[in-house]
mmCIF file of the C-alpha atoms, coordinates in Angstrom:
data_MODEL
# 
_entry.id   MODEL 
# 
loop_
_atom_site.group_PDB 
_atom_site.id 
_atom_site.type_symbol 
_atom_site.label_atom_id 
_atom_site.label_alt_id 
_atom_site.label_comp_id 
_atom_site.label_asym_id 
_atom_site.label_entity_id 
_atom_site.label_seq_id 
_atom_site.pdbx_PDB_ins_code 
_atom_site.Cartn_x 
_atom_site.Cartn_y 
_atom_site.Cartn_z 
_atom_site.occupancy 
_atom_site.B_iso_or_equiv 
_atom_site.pdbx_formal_charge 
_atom_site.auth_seq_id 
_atom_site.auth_comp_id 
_atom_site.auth_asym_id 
_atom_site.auth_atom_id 
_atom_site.pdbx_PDB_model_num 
ATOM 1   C CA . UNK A 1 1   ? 71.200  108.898 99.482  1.00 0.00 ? 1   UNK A CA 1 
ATOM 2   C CA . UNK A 1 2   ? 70.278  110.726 102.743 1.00 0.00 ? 2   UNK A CA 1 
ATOM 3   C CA . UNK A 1 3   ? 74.245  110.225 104.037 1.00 0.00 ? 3   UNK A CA 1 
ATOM 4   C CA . UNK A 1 4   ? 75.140  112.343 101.477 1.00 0.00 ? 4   UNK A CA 1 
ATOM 5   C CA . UNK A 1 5   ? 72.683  114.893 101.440 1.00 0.00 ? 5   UNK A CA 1 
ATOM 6   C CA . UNK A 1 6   ? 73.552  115.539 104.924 1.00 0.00 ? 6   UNK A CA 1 
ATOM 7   C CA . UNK A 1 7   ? 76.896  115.335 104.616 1.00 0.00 ? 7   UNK A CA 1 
ATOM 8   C CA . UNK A 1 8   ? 76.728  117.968 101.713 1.00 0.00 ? 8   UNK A CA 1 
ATOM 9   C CA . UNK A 1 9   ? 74.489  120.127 104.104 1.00 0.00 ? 9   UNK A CA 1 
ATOM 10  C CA . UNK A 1 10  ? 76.853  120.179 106.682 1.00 0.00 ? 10  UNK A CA 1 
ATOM 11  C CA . UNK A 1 11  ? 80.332  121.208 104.601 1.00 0.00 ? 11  UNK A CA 1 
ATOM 12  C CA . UNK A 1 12  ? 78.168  123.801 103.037 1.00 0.00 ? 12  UNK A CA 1 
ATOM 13  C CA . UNK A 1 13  ? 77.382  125.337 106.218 1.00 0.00 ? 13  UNK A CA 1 
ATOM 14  C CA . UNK A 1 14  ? 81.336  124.912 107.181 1.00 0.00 ? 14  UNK A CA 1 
ATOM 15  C CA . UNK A 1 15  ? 81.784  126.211 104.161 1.00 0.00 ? 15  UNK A CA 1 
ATOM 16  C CA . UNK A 1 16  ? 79.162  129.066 105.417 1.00 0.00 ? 16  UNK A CA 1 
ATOM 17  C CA . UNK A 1 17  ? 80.991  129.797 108.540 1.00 0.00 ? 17  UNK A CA 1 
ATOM 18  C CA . UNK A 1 18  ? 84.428  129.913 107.369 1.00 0.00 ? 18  UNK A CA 1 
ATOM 19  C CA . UNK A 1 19  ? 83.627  132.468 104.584 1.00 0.00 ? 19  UNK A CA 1 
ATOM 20  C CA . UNK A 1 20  ? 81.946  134.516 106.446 1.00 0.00 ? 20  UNK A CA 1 
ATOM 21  C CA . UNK A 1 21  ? 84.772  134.758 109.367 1.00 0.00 ? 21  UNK A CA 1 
ATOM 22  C CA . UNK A 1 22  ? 82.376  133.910 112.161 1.00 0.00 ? 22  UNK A CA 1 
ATOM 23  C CA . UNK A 1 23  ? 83.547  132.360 114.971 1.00 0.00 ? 23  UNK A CA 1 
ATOM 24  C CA . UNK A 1 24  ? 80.866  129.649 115.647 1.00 0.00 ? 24  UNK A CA 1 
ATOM 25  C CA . UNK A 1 25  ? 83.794  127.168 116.694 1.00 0.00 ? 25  UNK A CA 1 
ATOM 26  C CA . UNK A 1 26  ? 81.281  125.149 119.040 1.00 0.00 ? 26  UNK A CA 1 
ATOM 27  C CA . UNK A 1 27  ? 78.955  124.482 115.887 1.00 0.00 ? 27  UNK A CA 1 
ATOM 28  C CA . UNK A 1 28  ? 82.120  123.521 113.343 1.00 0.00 ? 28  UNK A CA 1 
ATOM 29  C CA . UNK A 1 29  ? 82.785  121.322 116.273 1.00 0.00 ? 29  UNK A CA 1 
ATOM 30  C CA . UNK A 1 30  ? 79.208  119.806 116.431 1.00 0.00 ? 30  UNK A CA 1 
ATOM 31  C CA . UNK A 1 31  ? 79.141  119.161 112.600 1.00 0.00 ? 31  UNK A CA 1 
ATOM 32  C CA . UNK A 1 32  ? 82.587  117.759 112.664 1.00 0.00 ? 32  UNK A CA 1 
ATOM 33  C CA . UNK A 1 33  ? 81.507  115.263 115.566 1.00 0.00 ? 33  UNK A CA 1 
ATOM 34  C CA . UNK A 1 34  ? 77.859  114.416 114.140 1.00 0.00 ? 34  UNK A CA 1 
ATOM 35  C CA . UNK A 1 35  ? 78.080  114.736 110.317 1.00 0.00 ? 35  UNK A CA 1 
ATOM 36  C CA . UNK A 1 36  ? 81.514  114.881 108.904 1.00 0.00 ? 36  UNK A CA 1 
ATOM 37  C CA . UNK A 1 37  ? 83.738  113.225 110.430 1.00 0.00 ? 37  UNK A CA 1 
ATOM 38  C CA . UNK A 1 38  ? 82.193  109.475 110.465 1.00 0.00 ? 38  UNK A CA 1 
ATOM 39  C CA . UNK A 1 39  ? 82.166  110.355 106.295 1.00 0.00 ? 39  UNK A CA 1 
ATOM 40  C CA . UNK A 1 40  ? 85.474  112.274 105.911 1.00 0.00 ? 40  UNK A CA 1 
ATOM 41  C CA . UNK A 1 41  ? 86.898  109.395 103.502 1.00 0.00 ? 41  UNK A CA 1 
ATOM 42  C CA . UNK A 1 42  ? 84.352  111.432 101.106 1.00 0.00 ? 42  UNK A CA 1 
ATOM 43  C CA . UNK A 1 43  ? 85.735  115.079 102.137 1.00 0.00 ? 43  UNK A CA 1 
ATOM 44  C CA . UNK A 1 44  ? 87.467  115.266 98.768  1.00 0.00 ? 44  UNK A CA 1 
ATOM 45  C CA . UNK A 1 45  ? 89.560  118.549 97.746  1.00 0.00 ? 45  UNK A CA 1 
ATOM 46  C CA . UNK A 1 46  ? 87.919  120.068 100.565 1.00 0.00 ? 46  UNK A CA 1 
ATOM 47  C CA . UNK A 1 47  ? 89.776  117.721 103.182 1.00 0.00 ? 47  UNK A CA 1 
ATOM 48  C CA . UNK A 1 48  ? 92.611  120.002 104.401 1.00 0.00 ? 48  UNK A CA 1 
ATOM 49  C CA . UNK A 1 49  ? 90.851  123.565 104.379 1.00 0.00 ? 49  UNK A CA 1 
ATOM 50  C CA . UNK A 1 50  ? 87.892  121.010 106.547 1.00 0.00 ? 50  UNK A CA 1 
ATOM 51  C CA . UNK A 1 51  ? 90.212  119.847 109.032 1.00 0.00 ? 51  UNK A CA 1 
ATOM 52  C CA . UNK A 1 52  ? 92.559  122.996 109.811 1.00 0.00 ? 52  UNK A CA 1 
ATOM 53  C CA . UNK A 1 53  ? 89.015  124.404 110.640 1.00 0.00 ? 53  UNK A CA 1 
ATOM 54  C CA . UNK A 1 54  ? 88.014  121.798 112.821 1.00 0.00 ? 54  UNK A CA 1 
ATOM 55  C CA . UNK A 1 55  ? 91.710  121.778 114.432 1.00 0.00 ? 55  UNK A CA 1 
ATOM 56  C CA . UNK A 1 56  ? 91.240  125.422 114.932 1.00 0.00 ? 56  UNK A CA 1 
ATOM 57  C CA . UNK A 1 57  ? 87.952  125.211 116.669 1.00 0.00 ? 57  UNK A CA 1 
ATOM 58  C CA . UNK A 1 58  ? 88.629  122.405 118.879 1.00 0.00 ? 58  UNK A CA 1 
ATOM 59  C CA . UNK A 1 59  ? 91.140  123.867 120.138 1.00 0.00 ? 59  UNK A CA 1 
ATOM 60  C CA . UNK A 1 60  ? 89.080  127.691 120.753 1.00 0.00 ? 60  UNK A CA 1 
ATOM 61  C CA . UNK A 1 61  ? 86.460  125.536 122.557 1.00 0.00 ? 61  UNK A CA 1 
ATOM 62  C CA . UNK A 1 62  ? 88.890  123.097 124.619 1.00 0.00 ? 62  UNK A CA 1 
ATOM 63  C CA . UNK A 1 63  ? 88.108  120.398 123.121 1.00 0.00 ? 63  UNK A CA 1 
ATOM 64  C CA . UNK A 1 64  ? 91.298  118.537 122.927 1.00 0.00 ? 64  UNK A CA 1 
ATOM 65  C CA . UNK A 1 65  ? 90.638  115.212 121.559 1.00 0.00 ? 65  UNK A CA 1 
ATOM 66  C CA . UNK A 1 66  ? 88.865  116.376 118.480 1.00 0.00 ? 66  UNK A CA 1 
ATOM 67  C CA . UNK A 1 67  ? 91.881  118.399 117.946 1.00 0.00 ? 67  UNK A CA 1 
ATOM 68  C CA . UNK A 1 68  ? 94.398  115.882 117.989 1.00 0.00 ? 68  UNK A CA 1 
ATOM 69  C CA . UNK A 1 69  ? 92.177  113.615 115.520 1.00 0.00 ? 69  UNK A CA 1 
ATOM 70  C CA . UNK A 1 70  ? 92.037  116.372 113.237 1.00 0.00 ? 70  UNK A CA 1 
ATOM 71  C CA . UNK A 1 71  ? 95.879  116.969 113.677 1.00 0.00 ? 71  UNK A CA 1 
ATOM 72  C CA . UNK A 1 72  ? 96.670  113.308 113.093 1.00 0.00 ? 72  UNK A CA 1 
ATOM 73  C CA . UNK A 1 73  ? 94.793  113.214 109.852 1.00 0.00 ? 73  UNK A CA 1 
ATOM 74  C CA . UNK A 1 74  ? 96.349  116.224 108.630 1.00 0.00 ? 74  UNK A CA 1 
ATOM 75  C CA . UNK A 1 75  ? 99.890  114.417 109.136 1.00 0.00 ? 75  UNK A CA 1 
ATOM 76  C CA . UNK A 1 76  ? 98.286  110.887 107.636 1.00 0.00 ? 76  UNK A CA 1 
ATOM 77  C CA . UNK A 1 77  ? 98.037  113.705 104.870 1.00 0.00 ? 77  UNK A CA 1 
ATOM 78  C CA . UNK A 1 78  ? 101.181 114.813 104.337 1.00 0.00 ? 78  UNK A CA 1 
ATOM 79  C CA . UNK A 1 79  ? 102.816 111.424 105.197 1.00 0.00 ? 79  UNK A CA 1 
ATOM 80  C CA . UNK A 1 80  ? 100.628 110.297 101.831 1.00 0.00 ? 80  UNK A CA 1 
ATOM 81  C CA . UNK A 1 81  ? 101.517 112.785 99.787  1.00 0.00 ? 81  UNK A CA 1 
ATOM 82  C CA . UNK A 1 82  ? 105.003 112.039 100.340 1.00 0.00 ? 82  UNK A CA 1 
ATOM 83  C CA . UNK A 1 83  ? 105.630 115.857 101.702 1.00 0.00 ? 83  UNK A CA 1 
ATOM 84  C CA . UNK A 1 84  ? 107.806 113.899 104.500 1.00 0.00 ? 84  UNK A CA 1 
ATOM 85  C CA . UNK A 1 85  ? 109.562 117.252 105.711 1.00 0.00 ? 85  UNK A CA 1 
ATOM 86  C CA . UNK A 1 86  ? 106.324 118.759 106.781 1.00 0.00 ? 86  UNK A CA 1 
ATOM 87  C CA . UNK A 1 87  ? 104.855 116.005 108.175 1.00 0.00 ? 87  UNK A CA 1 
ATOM 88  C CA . UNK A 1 88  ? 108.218 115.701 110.636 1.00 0.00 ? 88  UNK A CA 1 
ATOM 89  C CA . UNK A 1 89  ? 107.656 119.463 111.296 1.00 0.00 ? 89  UNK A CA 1 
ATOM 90  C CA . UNK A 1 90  ? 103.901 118.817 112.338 1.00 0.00 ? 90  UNK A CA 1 
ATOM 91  C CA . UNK A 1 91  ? 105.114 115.879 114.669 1.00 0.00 ? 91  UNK A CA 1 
ATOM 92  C CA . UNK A 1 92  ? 107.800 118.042 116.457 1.00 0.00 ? 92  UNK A CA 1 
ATOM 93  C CA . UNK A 1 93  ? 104.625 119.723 117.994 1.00 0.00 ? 93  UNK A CA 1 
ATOM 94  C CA . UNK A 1 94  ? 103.335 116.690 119.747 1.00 0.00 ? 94  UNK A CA 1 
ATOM 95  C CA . UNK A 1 95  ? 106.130 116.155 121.838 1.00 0.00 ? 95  UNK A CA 1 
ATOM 96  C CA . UNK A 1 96  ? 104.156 114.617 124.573 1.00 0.00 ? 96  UNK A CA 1 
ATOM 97  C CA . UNK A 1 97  ? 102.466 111.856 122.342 1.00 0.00 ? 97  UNK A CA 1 
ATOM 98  C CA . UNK A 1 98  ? 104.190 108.533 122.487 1.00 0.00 ? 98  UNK A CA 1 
ATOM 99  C CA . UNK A 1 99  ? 102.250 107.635 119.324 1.00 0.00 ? 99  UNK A CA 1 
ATOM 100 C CA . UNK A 1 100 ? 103.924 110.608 117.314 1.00 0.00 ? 100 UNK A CA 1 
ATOM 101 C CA . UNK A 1 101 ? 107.343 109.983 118.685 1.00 0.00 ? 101 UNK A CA 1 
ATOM 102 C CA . UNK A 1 102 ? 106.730 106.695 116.913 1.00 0.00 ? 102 UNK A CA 1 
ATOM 103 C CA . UNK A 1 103 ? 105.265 108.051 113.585 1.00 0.00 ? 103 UNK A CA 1 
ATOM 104 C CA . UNK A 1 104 ? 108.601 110.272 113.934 1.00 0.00 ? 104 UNK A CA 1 
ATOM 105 C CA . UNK A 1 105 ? 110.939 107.537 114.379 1.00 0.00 ? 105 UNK A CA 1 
ATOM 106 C CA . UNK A 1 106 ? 109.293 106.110 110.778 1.00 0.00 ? 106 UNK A CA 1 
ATOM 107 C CA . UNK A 1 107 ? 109.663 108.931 109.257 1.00 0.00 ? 107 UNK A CA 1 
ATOM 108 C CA . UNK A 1 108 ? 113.501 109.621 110.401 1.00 0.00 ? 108 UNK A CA 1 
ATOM 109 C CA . UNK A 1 109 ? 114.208 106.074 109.378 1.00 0.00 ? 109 UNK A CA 1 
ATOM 110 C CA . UNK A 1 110 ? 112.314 106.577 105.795 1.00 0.00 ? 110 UNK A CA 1 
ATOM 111 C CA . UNK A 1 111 ? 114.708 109.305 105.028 1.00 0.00 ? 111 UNK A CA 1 
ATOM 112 C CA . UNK A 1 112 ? 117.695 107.474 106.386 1.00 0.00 ? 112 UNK A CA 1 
ATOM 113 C CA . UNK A 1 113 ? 118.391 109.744 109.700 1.00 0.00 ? 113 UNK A CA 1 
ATOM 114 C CA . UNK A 1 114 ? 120.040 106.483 112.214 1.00 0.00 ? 114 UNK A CA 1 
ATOM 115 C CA . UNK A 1 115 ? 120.392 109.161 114.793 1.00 0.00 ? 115 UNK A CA 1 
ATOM 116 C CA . UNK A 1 116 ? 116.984 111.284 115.238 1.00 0.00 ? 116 UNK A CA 1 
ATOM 117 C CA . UNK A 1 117 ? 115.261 107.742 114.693 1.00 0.00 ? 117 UNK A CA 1 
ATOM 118 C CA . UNK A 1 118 ? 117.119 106.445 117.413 1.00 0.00 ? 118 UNK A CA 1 
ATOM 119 C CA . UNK A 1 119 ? 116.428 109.189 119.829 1.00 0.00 ? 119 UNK A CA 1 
ATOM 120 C CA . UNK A 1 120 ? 112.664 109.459 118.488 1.00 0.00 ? 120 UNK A CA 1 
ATOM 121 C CA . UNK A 1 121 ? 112.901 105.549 120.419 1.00 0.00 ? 121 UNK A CA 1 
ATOM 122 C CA . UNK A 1 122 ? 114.184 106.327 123.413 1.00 0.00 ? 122 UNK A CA 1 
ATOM 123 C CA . UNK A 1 123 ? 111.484 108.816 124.019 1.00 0.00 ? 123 UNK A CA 1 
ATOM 124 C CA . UNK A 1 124 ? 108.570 106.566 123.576 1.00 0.00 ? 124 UNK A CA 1 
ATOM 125 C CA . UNK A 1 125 ? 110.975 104.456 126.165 1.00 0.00 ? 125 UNK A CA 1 
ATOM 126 C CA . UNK A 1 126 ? 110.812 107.365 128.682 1.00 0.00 ? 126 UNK A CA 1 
ATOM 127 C CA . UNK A 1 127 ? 107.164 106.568 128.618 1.00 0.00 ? 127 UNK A CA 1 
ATOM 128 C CA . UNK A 1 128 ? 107.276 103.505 128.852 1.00 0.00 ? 128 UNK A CA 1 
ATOM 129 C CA . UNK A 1 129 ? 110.059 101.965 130.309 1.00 0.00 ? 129 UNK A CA 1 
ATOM 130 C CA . UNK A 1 130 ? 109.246 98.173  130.574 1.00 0.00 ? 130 UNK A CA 1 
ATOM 131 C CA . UNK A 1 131 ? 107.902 98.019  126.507 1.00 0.00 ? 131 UNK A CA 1 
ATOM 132 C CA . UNK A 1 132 ? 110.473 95.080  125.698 1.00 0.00 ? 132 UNK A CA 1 
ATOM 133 C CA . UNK A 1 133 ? 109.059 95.870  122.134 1.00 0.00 ? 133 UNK A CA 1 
ATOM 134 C CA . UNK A 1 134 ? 110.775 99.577  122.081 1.00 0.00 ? 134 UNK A CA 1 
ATOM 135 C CA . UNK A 1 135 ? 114.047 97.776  123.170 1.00 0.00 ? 135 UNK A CA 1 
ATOM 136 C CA . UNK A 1 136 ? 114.002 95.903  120.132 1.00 0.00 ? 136 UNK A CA 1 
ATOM 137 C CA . UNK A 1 137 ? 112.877 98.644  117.859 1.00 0.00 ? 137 UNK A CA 1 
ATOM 138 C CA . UNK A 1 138 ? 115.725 100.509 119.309 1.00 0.00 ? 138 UNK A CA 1 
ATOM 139 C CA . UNK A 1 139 ? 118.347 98.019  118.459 1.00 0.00 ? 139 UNK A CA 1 
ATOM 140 C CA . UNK A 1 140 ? 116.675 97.535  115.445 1.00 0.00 ? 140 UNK A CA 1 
ATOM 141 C CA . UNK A 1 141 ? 117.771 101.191 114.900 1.00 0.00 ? 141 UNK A CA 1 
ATOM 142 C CA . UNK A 1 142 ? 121.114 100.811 115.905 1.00 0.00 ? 142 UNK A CA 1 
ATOM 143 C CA . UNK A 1 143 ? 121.299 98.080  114.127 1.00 0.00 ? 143 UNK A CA 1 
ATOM 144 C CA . UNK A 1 144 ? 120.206 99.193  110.601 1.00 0.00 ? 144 UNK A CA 1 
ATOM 145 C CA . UNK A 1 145 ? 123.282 101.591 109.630 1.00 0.00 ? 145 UNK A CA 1 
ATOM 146 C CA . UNK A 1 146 ? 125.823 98.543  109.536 1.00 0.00 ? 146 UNK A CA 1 
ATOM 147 C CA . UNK A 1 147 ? 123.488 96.329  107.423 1.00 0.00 ? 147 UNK A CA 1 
ATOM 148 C CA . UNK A 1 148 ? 124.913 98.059  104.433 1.00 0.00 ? 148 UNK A CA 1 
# 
């Protein structure tokens, strides 16, 4: 199928670029946007060397919101692999994304921490302050220890 020729021709010249050590970080950029990533659910064993590239490059050529997609897959990653520590260590560095203050909470709760869960909440209230749904979640919180 054509798809997958080009997608083929594009991770081979990723794959081009990021052996050689050139910096061509608008063209991994370009291939990301245009050929991989509407077909990165067929990146394969490549998928993590792919997007720490991409995250690298977006962020050399300013280009923020490819790096944060890139970033958010990489935790979607982790989170699926069940490597729950490093995921939480890759959230810590979004500190100014509601959404991963949220995807921390989770992950807090999943491994039974009441009190980082809690305070993961009341971030994403900073934010946004009149969310009656974050007042629930955080009494949902605060709520969850003394159900056992």
């Amino acid at each position: 199928m054509i798809a997958d020729y080009v997608l083929g021709v594009a991770l081979a010249e990723l794959r081009r670029i990021r052996e050689s050590g050139l910096r061509s970080n608008s063209r991994v950029v370009e291939i990301w946007c245009k050929d991989v990533e509407p077909k990165s659910h067929k990146l394969g064993q490549e998928k993590w060397v792919i997007l720490e590239q991409v995250f690298v490059a977006a962020l050399d050529v300013g280009n923020g919101e490819v790096a944060k997609v890139a970033r958010k897959r990489f935790i979607a990653i982790l989170k699926a692999q069940g490597q729950i520590k490093e995921a939480v260590d890759e959230l810590n560095n979004f500190m100014a994304d509601t959404e991963a203050w949220g995807e921390l909470a989770d992950l807090y709760l999943q491994q039974g921490d009441f009190k980082h869960a809690a305070f993961c909440v009341e971030e994403m209230m900073l934010a946004s302050p009149h969310n009656h749904l974050l007042h629930q979640r955080l009494a949902e919180v605060h709520c969850v220890p003394f159900q056992f």
